[in-house]
mmCIF file of C-alpha atoms and ligand atoms in Angstrom:
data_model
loop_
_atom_site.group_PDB
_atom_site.id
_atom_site.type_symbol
_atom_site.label_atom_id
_atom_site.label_comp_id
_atom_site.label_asym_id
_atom_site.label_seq_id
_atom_site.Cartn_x
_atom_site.Cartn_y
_atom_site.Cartn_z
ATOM 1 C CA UNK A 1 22.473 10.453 -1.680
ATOM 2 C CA UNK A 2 21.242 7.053 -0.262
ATOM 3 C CA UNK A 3 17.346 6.240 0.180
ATOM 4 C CA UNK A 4 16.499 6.725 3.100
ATOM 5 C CA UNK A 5 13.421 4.035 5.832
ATOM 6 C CA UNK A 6 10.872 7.424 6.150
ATOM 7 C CA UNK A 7 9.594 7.545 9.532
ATOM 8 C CA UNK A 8 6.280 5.869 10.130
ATOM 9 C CA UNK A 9 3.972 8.207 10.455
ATOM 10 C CA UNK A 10 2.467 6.838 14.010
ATOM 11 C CA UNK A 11 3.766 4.724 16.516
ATOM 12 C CA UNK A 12 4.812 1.607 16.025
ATOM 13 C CA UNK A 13 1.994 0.456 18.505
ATOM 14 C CA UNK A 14 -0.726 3.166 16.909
ATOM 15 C CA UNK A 15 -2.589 0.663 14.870
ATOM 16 C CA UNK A 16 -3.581 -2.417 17.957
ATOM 17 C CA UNK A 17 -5.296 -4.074 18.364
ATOM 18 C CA UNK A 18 -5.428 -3.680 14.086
ATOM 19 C CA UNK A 19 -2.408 -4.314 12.757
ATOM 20 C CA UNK A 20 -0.026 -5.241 15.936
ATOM 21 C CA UNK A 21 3.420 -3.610 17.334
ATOM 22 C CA UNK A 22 4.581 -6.875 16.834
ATOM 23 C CA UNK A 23 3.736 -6.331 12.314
ATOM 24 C CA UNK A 24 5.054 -2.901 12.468
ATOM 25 C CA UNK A 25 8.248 -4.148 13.695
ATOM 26 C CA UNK A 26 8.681 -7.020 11.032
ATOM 27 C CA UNK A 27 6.644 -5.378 7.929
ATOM 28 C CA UNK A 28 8.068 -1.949 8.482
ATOM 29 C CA UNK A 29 11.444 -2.525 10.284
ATOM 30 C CA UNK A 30 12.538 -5.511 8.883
ATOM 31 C CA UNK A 31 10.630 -5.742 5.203
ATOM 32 C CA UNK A 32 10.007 -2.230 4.381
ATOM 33 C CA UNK A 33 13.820 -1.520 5.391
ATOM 34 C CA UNK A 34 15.792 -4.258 3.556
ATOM 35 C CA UNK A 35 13.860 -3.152 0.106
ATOM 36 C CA UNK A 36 15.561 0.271 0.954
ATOM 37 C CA UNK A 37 18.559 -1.257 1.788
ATOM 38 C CA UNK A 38 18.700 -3.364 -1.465
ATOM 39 C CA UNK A 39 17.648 -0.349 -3.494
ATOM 40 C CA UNK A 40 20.709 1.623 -2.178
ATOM 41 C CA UNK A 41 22.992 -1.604 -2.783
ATOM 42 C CA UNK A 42 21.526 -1.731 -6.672
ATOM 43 C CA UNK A 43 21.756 1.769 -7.393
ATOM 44 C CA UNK A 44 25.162 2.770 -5.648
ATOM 45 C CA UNK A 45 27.851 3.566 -8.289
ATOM 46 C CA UNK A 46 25.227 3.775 -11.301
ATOM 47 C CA UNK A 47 23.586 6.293 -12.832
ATOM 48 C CA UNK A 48 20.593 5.482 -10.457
ATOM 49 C CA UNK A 49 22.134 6.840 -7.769
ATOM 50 C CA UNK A 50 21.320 10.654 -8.573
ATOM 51 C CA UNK A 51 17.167 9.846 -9.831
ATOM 52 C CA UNK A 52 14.465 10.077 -8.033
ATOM 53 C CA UNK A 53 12.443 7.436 -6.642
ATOM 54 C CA UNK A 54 9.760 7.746 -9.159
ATOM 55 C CA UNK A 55 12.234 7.913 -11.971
ATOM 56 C CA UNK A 56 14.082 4.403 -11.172
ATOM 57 C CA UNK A 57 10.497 2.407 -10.143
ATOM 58 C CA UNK A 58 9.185 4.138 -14.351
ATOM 59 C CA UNK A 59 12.780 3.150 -15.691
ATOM 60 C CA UNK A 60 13.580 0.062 -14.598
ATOM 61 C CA UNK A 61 12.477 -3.819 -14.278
ATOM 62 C CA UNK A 62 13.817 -7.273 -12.255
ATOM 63 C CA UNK A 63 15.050 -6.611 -9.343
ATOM 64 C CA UNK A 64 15.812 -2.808 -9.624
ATOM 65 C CA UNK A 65 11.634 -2.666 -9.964
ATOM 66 C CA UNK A 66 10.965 -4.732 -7.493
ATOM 67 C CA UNK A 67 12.739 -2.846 -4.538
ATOM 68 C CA UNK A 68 11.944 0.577 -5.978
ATOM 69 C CA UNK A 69 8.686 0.137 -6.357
ATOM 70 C CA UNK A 70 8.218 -1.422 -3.112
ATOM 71 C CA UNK A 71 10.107 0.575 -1.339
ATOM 72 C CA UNK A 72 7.289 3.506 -2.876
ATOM 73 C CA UNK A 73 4.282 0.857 -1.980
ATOM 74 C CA UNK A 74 5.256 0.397 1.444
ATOM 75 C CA UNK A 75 5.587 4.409 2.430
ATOM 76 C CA UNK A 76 2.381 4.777 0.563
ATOM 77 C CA UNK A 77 0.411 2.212 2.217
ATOM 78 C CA UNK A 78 1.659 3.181 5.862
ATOM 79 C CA UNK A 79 0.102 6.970 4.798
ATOM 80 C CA UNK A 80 -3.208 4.992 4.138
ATOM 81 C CA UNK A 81 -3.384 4.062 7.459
ATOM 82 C CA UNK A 82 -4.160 5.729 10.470
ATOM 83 C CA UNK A 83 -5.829 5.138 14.207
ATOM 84 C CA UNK A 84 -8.950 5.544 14.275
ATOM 85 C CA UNK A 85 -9.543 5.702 10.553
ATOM 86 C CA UNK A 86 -12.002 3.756 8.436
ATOM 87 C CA UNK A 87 -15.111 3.355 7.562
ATOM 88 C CA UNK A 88 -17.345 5.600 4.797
ATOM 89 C CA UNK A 89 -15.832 8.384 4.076
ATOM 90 C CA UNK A 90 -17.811 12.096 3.885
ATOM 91 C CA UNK A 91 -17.142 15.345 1.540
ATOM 92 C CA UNK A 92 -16.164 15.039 -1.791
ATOM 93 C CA UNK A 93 -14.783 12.034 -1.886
ATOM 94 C CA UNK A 94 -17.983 10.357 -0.648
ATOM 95 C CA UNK A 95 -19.252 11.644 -3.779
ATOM 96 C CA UNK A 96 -17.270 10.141 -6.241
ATOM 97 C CA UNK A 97 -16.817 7.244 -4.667
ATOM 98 C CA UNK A 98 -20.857 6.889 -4.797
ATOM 99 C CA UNK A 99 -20.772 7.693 -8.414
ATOM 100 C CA UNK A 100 -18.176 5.180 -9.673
ATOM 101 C CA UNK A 101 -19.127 2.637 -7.449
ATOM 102 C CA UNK A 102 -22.732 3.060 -6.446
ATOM 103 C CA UNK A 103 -21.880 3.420 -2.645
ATOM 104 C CA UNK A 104 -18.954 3.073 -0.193
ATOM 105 C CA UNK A 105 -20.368 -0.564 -0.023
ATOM 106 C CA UNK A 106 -19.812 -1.345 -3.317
ATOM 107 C CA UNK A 107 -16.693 0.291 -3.696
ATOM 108 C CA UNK A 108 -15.853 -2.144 -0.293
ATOM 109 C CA UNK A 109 -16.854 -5.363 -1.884
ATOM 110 C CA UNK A 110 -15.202 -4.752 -5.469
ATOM 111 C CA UNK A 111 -11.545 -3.885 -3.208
ATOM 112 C CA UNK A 112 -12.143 -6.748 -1.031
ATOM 113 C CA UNK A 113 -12.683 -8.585 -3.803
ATOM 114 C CA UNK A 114 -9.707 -7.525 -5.790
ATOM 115 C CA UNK A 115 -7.351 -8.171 -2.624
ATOM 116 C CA UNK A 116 -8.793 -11.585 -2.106
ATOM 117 C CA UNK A 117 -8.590 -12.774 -5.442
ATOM 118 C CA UNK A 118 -5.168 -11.469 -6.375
ATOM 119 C CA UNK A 119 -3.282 -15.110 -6.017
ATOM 120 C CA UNK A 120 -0.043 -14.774 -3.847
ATOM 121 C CA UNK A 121 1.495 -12.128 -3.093
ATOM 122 C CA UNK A 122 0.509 -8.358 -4.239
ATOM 123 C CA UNK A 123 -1.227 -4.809 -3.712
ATOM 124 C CA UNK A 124 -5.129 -4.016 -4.271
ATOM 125 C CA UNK A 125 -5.570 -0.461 -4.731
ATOM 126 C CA UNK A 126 -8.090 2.538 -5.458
ATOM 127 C CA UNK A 127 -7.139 4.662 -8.226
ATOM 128 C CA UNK A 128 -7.981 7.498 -10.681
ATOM 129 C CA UNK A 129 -7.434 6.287 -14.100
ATOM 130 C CA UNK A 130 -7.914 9.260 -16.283
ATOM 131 C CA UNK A 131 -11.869 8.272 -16.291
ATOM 132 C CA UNK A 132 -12.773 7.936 -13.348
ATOM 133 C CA UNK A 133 -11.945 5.914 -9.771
ATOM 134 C CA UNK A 134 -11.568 2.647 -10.162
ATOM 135 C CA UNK A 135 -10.297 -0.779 -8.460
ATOM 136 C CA UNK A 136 -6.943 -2.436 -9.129
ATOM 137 C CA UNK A 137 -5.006 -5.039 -8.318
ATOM 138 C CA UNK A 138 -1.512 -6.249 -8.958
ATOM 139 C CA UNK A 139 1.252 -8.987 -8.099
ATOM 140 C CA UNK A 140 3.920 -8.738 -6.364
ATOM 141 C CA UNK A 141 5.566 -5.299 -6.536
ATOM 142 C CA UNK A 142 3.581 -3.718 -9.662
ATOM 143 C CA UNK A 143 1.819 -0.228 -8.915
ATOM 144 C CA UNK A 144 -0.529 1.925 -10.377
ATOM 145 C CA UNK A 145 2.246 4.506 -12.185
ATOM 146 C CA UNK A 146 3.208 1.335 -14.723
ATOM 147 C CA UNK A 147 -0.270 1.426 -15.735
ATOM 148 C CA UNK A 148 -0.802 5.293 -16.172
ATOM 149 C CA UNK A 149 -2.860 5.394 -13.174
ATOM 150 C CA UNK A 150 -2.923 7.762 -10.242
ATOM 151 C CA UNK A 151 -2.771 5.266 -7.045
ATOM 152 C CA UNK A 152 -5.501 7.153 -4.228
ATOM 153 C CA UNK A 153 -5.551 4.048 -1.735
ATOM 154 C CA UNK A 154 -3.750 0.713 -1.169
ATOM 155 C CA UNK A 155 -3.994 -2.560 1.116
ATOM 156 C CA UNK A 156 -0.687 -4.642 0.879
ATOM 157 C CA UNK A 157 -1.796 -8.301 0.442
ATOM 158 C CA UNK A 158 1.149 -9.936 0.597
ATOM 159 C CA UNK A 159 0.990 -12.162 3.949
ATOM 160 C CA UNK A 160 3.600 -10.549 5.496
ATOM 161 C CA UNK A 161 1.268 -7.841 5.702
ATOM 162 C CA UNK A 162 -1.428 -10.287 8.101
ATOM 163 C CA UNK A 163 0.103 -13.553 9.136
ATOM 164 C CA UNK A 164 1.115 -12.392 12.680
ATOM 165 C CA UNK A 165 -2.014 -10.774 13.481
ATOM 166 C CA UNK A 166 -4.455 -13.062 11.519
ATOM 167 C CA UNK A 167 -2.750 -16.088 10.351
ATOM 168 C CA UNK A 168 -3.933 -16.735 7.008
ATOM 169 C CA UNK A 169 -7.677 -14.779 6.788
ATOM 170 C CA UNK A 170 -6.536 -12.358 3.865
ATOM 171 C CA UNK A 171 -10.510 -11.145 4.195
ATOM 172 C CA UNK A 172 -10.739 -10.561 8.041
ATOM 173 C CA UNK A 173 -7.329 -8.400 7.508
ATOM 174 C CA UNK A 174 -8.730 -6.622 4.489
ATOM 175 C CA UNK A 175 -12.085 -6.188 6.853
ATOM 176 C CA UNK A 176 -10.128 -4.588 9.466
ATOM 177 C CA UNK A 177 -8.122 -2.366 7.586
ATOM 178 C CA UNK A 178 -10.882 -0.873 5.825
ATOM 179 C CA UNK A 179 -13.565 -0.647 9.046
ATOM 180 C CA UNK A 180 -10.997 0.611 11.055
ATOM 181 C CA UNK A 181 -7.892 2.323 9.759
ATOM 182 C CA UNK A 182 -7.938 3.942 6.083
ATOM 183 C CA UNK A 183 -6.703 7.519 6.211
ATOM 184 C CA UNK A 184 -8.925 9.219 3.983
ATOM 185 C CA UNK A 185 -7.672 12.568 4.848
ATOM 186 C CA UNK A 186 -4.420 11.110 2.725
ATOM 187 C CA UNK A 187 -7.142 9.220 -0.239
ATOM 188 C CA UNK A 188 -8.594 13.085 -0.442
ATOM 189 C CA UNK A 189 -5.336 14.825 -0.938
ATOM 190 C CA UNK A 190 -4.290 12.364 -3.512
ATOM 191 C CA UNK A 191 -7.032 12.757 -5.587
ATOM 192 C CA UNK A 192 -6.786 16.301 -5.058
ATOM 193 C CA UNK A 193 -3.598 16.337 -5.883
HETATM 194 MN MN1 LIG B 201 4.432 -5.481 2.610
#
């Protein structure tokens, strides 16, 4: 059974002026799709071929890693993401970001921080590590699940993720994303979960 591009879970068009139809169609339907399509081409004939996502990204390394893991990274991220999202979020999760961060402002400038300073390409993410929520970062294709931690939230870095839309202001796209699009109906239910 191949992997399989999941749908996006909006229209391609759903996040403008945000993140552009014209993104969606290269960092989903071109980038997103060709780490599936090199996953399938790396696992087909192995033993691979019958685990689960999850089981190849925790079992494997080089290039195997790389396309399972961002294959996971990607269809994570678009869930982060909605229209209309954004901003400080209210209920629970309010609450615990206010008491391992201070406030949603401080828990905004430590992930800005964390995507800005992560040199090249890779992920900065909000997490639950066992003691609490806390900020991560990490190159390239590395997640959370190498490092025994429970990813909640992510903004892909890598410029693919901006260049159309904002050239090369990694902090105006990391601005945008988190005024105006973070799905925290999805950060709740993965921390609940
Ligand atoms: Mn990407």
């Amino acid at each position: 059974m191949a992997f399989e591009l999941p749908a996006l879970p909006y229209a391609q068009d759903a996040l403008a002026p945000h993140i552009s139809a014209e993104t969606l169609e290269y960092h989903y339907g071109k980038h997103h799709k060709t780490y599936v399509d090199n996953l399938n081409k790396l696992v087909d004939g192995t033993d691979n071929a019958s685990k689960s996502l999850e089981e190849i990204i925790m079992s494997s390394e080089a290039g195997l890693f790389n396309n399972s893991a961002q294959v996971w990274n990607h269809t994570f991220f678009w869930n982060c993401l909605t229209p209309n999202g954004g901003g400080a979020p209210t209920g629970e999760l309010a609450d615990r970001i206010n008491s391992s961060f201070g406030s949603y402002e401080d828990f905004k400038a430590q992930i800005t921080e964390a995507g800005l300073t992560q040199f090249g390409s890779g992920w900065a993410w909000l997490v639950e590590d066992g003691s609490g929520l806390s900020i991560m970062k990490t190159p390239n294709a590395d997640l959370p699940m190498k490092h025994s931690a429970k990813a909640l939230f992510t903004i892909d870095v890598w410029e693919h993720a901006y260049y159309i839309d904002y050239r090369n202001a990694r902090a105006k796209f990391i601005e945008v994303v988190l005024d105006n699009l973070v799905n925290w109906d999805f950060v709740a239910a993965n921390l609940a979960a």
